[in-house]
Amino acid sequence: KRGAVLFVPSFAEEMNKSRRQLALQARSLAAAGYAVLLVDLFGTGDSEGNFGDARWETWLGDLAAAVQWLATRGHARIVVCALRFGALLARELVGQVGERVERLVLWQPVTSGRQYMEQFLRLRVAAAMVGGAPAVTVRDLRDTLARGAAVEVAGYELHPELVGAVDRSELTSYPPSSRVPIHWLELASEPGRGIGAGSQRVLAAWRERGATVAVDEVIGPQFWSTVEIAVAPALIETTTRCVAGPT
């Protein structure tokens, strides 16, 4: 009755590690009176297709369809909440359907698609080192992608078109919208650690362009990367408050 929330997931294994956190968050918001839509993008989770066939435009289309699906159920305006890599997609989604977005909540957003992809490719490099496979470098993988061939990393097949689109996505280039209030939430293991330098650059650039951004440091584990499944209860509480309240 109070509105609707669309969650944009993170990338690859980060999405899987985050499922419990997202489910608990959805239940908290539902208890507060919100309809919540959690989506598995094409080629991920329980959705159809293979990850290797996924493209940036396909995922944006999935999210636009989710916005439309909520609209047909009476939710003309929604809150978009995105985790990590999902922030890159959410920024572009807001650019497309900004008039339908009431506010944007970002969980530990990835600020540079290229930097994120470099880190992901290093998983293949590390796996080769410990697994006895032929040595490979990030440059080798980049060269393979440049030739138009896919590469496999941690069980995920990366198509060159998807990697290229991710590489081009940067939060610093422009804010989602000057009309959509933004809540930027970062997790820390202890109080007082502050917001990272990359995040500070994006926040400064967005505010300079007229965006309204509120920032919160939340204490809790980085559940998307822990070995065992973990949750951050404080993040659930903070997010529910951000969805409901003004910036």
Short mmCIF file of C-alpha atoms in Angstrom, two decimals:
data_model
loop_
_atom_site.label_atom_id
_atom_site.label_comp_id
_atom_site.label_asym_id
_atom_site.label_seq_id
_atom_site.Cartn_x
_atom_site.Cartn_y
_atom_site.Cartn_z
CA LYS A 1 0.00 0.00 0.00
CA ARG A 2 2.90 2.38 0.61
CA GLY A 3 4.59 1.81 -2.75
CA ALA A 4 6.89 -0.59 -4.57
CA VAL A 5 10.60 -1.39 -4.56
CA LEU A 6 12.59 -2.94 -7.40
CA PHE A 7 15.91 -4.59 -6.50
CA VAL A 8 18.75 -4.66 -9.04
CA PRO A 9 21.14 -7.53 -8.23
CA SER A 10 24.91 -7.64 -8.39
CA PHE A 11 27.09 -9.64 -10.79
CA ALA A 12 27.82 -13.37 -10.99
CA GLU A 13 28.66 -14.98 -7.64
CA GLU A 14 28.02 -11.73 -5.74
CA MET A 15 24.35 -12.11 -6.69
CA ASN A 16 24.24 -15.65 -5.30
CA LYS A 17 25.98 -14.71 -2.05
CA SER A 18 23.47 -11.86 -1.56
CA ARG A 19 20.24 -13.81 -1.92
CA ARG A 20 19.58 -14.20 1.79
CA GLN A 21 20.28 -10.52 2.48
CA LEU A 22 17.90 -9.48 -0.30
CA ALA A 23 15.20 -11.88 0.85
CA LEU A 24 15.38 -10.57 4.42
CA GLN A 25 15.33 -7.00 3.14
CA ALA A 26 12.28 -7.75 1.00
CA ARG A 27 10.45 -9.22 3.98
CA SER A 28 11.28 -6.16 6.08
CA LEU A 29 9.93 -3.84 3.42
CA ALA A 30 6.84 -6.00 2.88
CA ALA A 31 6.13 -5.85 6.60
CA ALA A 32 6.38 -2.04 6.33
CA GLY A 33 3.74 -2.05 3.58
CA TYR A 34 5.77 -2.15 0.36
CA ALA A 35 5.48 -4.42 -2.63
CA VAL A 36 8.96 -5.74 -3.48
CA LEU A 37 10.17 -7.22 -6.77
CA LEU A 38 13.41 -9.22 -6.84
CA VAL A 39 14.54 -10.11 -10.36
CA ASP A 40 17.02 -12.58 -11.81
CA LEU A 41 18.31 -10.99 -15.00
CA PHE A 42 18.56 -12.98 -18.23
CA GLY A 43 21.05 -15.84 -17.96
CA THR A 44 21.28 -15.62 -14.17
CA GLY A 45 19.66 -17.41 -11.25
CA ASP A 46 16.31 -18.96 -12.15
CA SER A 47 15.81 -16.94 -15.34
CA GLU A 48 15.99 -18.41 -18.82
CA GLY A 49 19.08 -18.24 -21.02
CA ASN A 50 22.78 -18.73 -20.50
CA PHE A 51 25.09 -16.20 -18.90
CA GLY A 52 27.29 -16.26 -21.99
CA ASP A 53 24.34 -14.97 -24.06
CA ALA A 54 23.68 -12.04 -21.72
CA ARG A 55 24.19 -8.49 -22.95
CA TRP A 56 24.05 -5.15 -21.16
CA GLU A 57 21.06 -4.06 -23.26
CA THR A 58 19.25 -7.30 -22.43
CA TRP A 59 19.62 -6.69 -18.72
CA LEU A 60 18.44 -3.08 -19.06
CA GLY A 61 15.46 -4.40 -20.99
CA ASP A 62 14.71 -6.85 -18.19
CA LEU A 63 14.71 -4.01 -15.66
CA ALA A 64 12.53 -1.79 -17.84
CA ALA A 65 10.09 -4.70 -18.14
CA ALA A 66 10.10 -5.03 -14.35
CA VAL A 67 9.23 -1.33 -14.01
CA GLN A 68 6.39 -1.78 -16.47
CA TRP A 69 5.19 -4.92 -14.68
CA LEU A 70 4.94 -2.96 -11.44
CA ALA A 71 3.11 -0.15 -13.25
CA THR A 72 0.43 -2.57 -14.47
CA ARG A 73 -0.17 -3.44 -10.82
CA GLY A 74 -0.78 0.14 -9.80
CA HIS A 75 2.74 1.27 -8.94
CA ALA A 76 3.30 4.21 -11.25
CA ARG A 77 6.36 5.34 -9.27
CA ILE A 78 8.84 3.07 -7.53
CA VAL A 79 11.97 3.00 -5.41
CA VAL A 80 14.96 1.35 -7.08
CA CYS A 81 17.48 -0.35 -4.81
CA ALA A 82 20.73 -1.69 -6.30
CA LEU A 83 23.61 -3.73 -4.92
CA ARG A 84 27.21 -3.26 -6.05
CA PHE A 85 27.40 -3.87 -9.83
CA GLY A 86 23.65 -3.31 -9.98
CA ALA A 87 24.27 0.39 -9.35
CA LEU A 88 25.77 0.71 -12.85
CA LEU A 89 22.61 -0.76 -14.37
CA ALA A 90 20.34 1.26 -12.07
CA ARG A 91 22.00 4.52 -13.11
CA GLU A 92 21.16 3.83 -16.76
CA LEU A 93 17.68 2.57 -15.88
CA VAL A 94 16.90 5.83 -14.08
CA GLY A 95 18.15 7.68 -17.14
CA GLN A 96 15.52 5.83 -19.20
CA VAL A 97 12.54 5.81 -16.83
CA GLY A 98 13.45 8.58 -14.38
CA GLU A 99 9.92 9.94 -14.19
CA ARG A 100 8.82 6.62 -12.68
CA VAL A 101 11.54 6.47 -10.01
CA GLU A 102 10.73 8.06 -6.66
CA ARG A 103 14.17 7.51 -5.13
CA LEU A 104 17.32 5.44 -5.61
CA VAL A 105 19.04 3.43 -2.87
CA LEU A 106 22.55 2.16 -3.61
CA TRP A 107 24.30 -0.53 -1.58
CA GLN A 108 28.12 -0.27 -1.79
CA PRO A 109 27.91 0.80 -5.43
CA VAL A 110 30.61 -0.14 -7.94
CA THR A 111 31.86 3.18 -9.30
CA SER A 112 33.91 1.95 -12.29
CA GLY A 113 32.76 -0.85 -14.57
CA ARG A 114 36.22 -1.31 -16.05
CA GLN A 115 37.90 -1.55 -12.66
CA TYR A 116 35.25 -4.02 -11.52
CA MET A 117 35.78 -6.18 -14.59
CA GLU A 118 39.56 -6.12 -14.08
CA GLN A 119 39.04 -7.48 -10.58
CA PHE A 120 36.71 -10.17 -11.90
CA LEU A 121 39.18 -11.26 -14.57
CA ARG A 122 41.85 -11.63 -11.90
CA LEU A 123 39.82 -14.52 -10.48
CA ARG A 124 40.76 -16.49 -13.60
CA VAL A 125 44.42 -15.54 -13.15
CA ALA A 126 44.38 -16.67 -9.50
CA ALA A 127 42.57 -19.92 -10.34
CA ALA A 128 45.26 -20.81 -12.87
CA MET A 129 48.00 -20.17 -10.31
CA VAL A 130 46.56 -22.42 -7.62
CA GLY A 131 44.98 -25.02 -9.87
CA GLY A 132 47.99 -25.93 -11.97
CA ALA A 133 46.43 -24.69 -15.21
CA PRO A 134 48.52 -22.82 -17.80
CA ALA A 135 49.44 -19.37 -16.56
CA VAL A 136 47.30 -16.53 -17.87
CA THR A 137 47.29 -12.79 -17.29
CA VAL A 138 44.55 -10.18 -17.39
CA ARG A 139 46.19 -8.85 -20.57
CA ASP A 140 45.89 -12.33 -22.12
CA LEU A 141 42.20 -12.42 -21.28
CA ARG A 142 41.71 -8.90 -22.60
CA ASP A 143 43.43 -9.88 -25.85
CA THR A 144 41.12 -12.87 -26.24
CA LEU A 145 38.09 -10.62 -25.72
CA ALA A 146 39.47 -8.10 -28.21
CA ARG A 147 39.61 -10.87 -30.83
CA GLY A 148 35.87 -11.40 -30.33
CA ALA A 149 36.12 -14.60 -28.31
CA ALA A 150 34.46 -15.25 -24.97
CA VAL A 151 36.43 -16.09 -21.83
CA GLU A 152 35.39 -18.17 -18.85
CA VAL A 153 35.91 -16.85 -15.32
CA ALA A 154 34.82 -18.71 -12.18
CA GLY A 155 32.29 -20.72 -14.17
CA TYR A 156 30.84 -17.69 -15.97
CA GLU A 157 31.26 -17.21 -19.73
CA LEU A 158 31.87 -13.55 -20.53
CA HIS A 159 30.94 -12.35 -24.01
CA PRO A 160 33.10 -9.52 -25.41
CA GLU A 161 30.05 -7.32 -25.99
CA LEU A 162 29.00 -7.58 -22.34
CA VAL A 163 32.52 -6.88 -21.10
CA GLY A 164 32.83 -3.88 -23.41
CA ALA A 165 29.57 -2.39 -22.14
CA VAL A 166 30.59 -2.91 -18.52
CA ASP A 167 33.98 -1.30 -19.23
CA ARG A 168 32.24 1.82 -20.55
CA SER A 169 29.97 2.21 -17.54
CA GLU A 170 31.25 4.74 -15.00
CA LEU A 171 29.25 6.39 -12.22
CA THR A 172 31.39 9.52 -12.39
CA SER A 173 30.26 10.34 -15.93
CA TYR A 174 26.87 11.69 -14.87
CA PRO A 175 24.34 11.29 -12.04
CA PRO A 176 21.21 9.16 -12.56
CA SER A 177 18.98 12.25 -12.39
CA SER A 178 18.99 15.58 -10.62
CA ARG A 179 15.31 15.00 -9.79
CA VAL A 180 15.68 11.60 -8.10
CA PRO A 181 16.89 11.64 -4.46
CA ILE A 182 19.69 9.14 -3.83
CA HIS A 183 20.71 7.24 -0.70
CA TRP A 184 24.29 5.94 -0.84
CA LEU A 185 24.95 3.22 1.75
CA GLU A 186 28.40 1.74 2.40
CA LEU A 187 29.22 -1.10 4.77
CA ALA A 188 32.11 -0.96 7.22
CA SER A 189 33.41 -3.51 9.72
CA GLU A 190 33.73 -0.83 12.41
CA PRO A 191 32.57 2.78 12.90
CA GLY A 192 34.57 5.69 11.58
CA ARG A 193 36.18 4.07 8.55
CA GLY A 194 34.49 6.58 6.26
CA ILE A 195 33.57 6.44 2.60
CA GLY A 196 36.16 5.23 0.08
CA ALA A 197 38.06 7.64 -2.15
CA GLY A 198 36.38 6.36 -5.32
CA SER A 199 32.96 6.88 -3.79
CA GLN A 200 33.88 10.37 -2.64
CA ARG A 201 34.85 11.33 -6.20
CA VAL A 202 31.52 10.14 -7.55
CA LEU A 203 29.56 11.87 -4.79
CA ALA A 204 31.38 15.15 -5.41
CA ALA A 205 30.75 14.92 -9.17
CA TRP A 206 27.07 14.10 -8.72
CA ARG A 207 26.47 16.90 -6.24
CA GLU A 208 28.26 19.33 -8.51
CA ARG A 209 25.74 18.39 -11.21
CA GLY A 210 22.80 19.03 -8.90
CA ALA A 211 22.06 15.55 -7.55
CA THR A 212 20.66 15.20 -4.03
CA VAL A 213 22.62 12.45 -2.27
CA ALA A 214 22.46 11.32 1.35
CA VAL A 215 25.31 9.08 2.56
CA ASP A 216 25.26 6.56 5.39
CA GLU A 217 27.97 4.31 6.79
CA VAL A 218 26.43 1.03 7.97
CA ILE A 219 28.22 -1.45 10.21
CA GLY A 220 28.13 -5.01 8.95
CA PRO A 221 29.86 -7.68 6.87
CA GLN A 222 30.36 -7.38 3.12
CA PHE A 223 27.97 -10.29 2.62
CA TRP A 224 28.42 -10.44 -1.17
CA SER A 225 32.02 -11.64 -0.78
CA THR A 226 32.11 -13.68 2.45
CA VAL A 227 32.98 -17.39 2.29
CA GLU A 228 29.93 -18.36 4.32
CA ILE A 229 26.53 -16.79 3.76
CA ALA A 230 26.30 -13.67 5.92
CA VAL A 231 23.78 -10.90 6.52
CA ALA A 232 23.97 -7.29 7.66
CA PRO A 233 20.95 -6.58 9.90
CA ALA A 234 21.81 -2.89 10.23
CA LEU A 235 21.64 -2.51 6.47
CA ILE A 236 18.11 -3.92 6.44
CA GLU A 237 16.98 -1.43 9.06
CA THR A 238 18.70 1.51 7.36
CA THR A 239 17.34 0.62 3.93
CA THR A 240 13.78 0.29 5.15
CA ARG A 241 14.11 3.74 6.71
CA CYS A 242 15.61 5.21 3.52
CA VAL A 243 12.84 3.78 1.35
CA ALA A 244 10.16 5.24 3.58
CA GLY A 245 11.66 8.57 4.55
CA PRO A 246 12.75 11.75 2.81
CA THR A 247 16.38 12.33 1.87
#
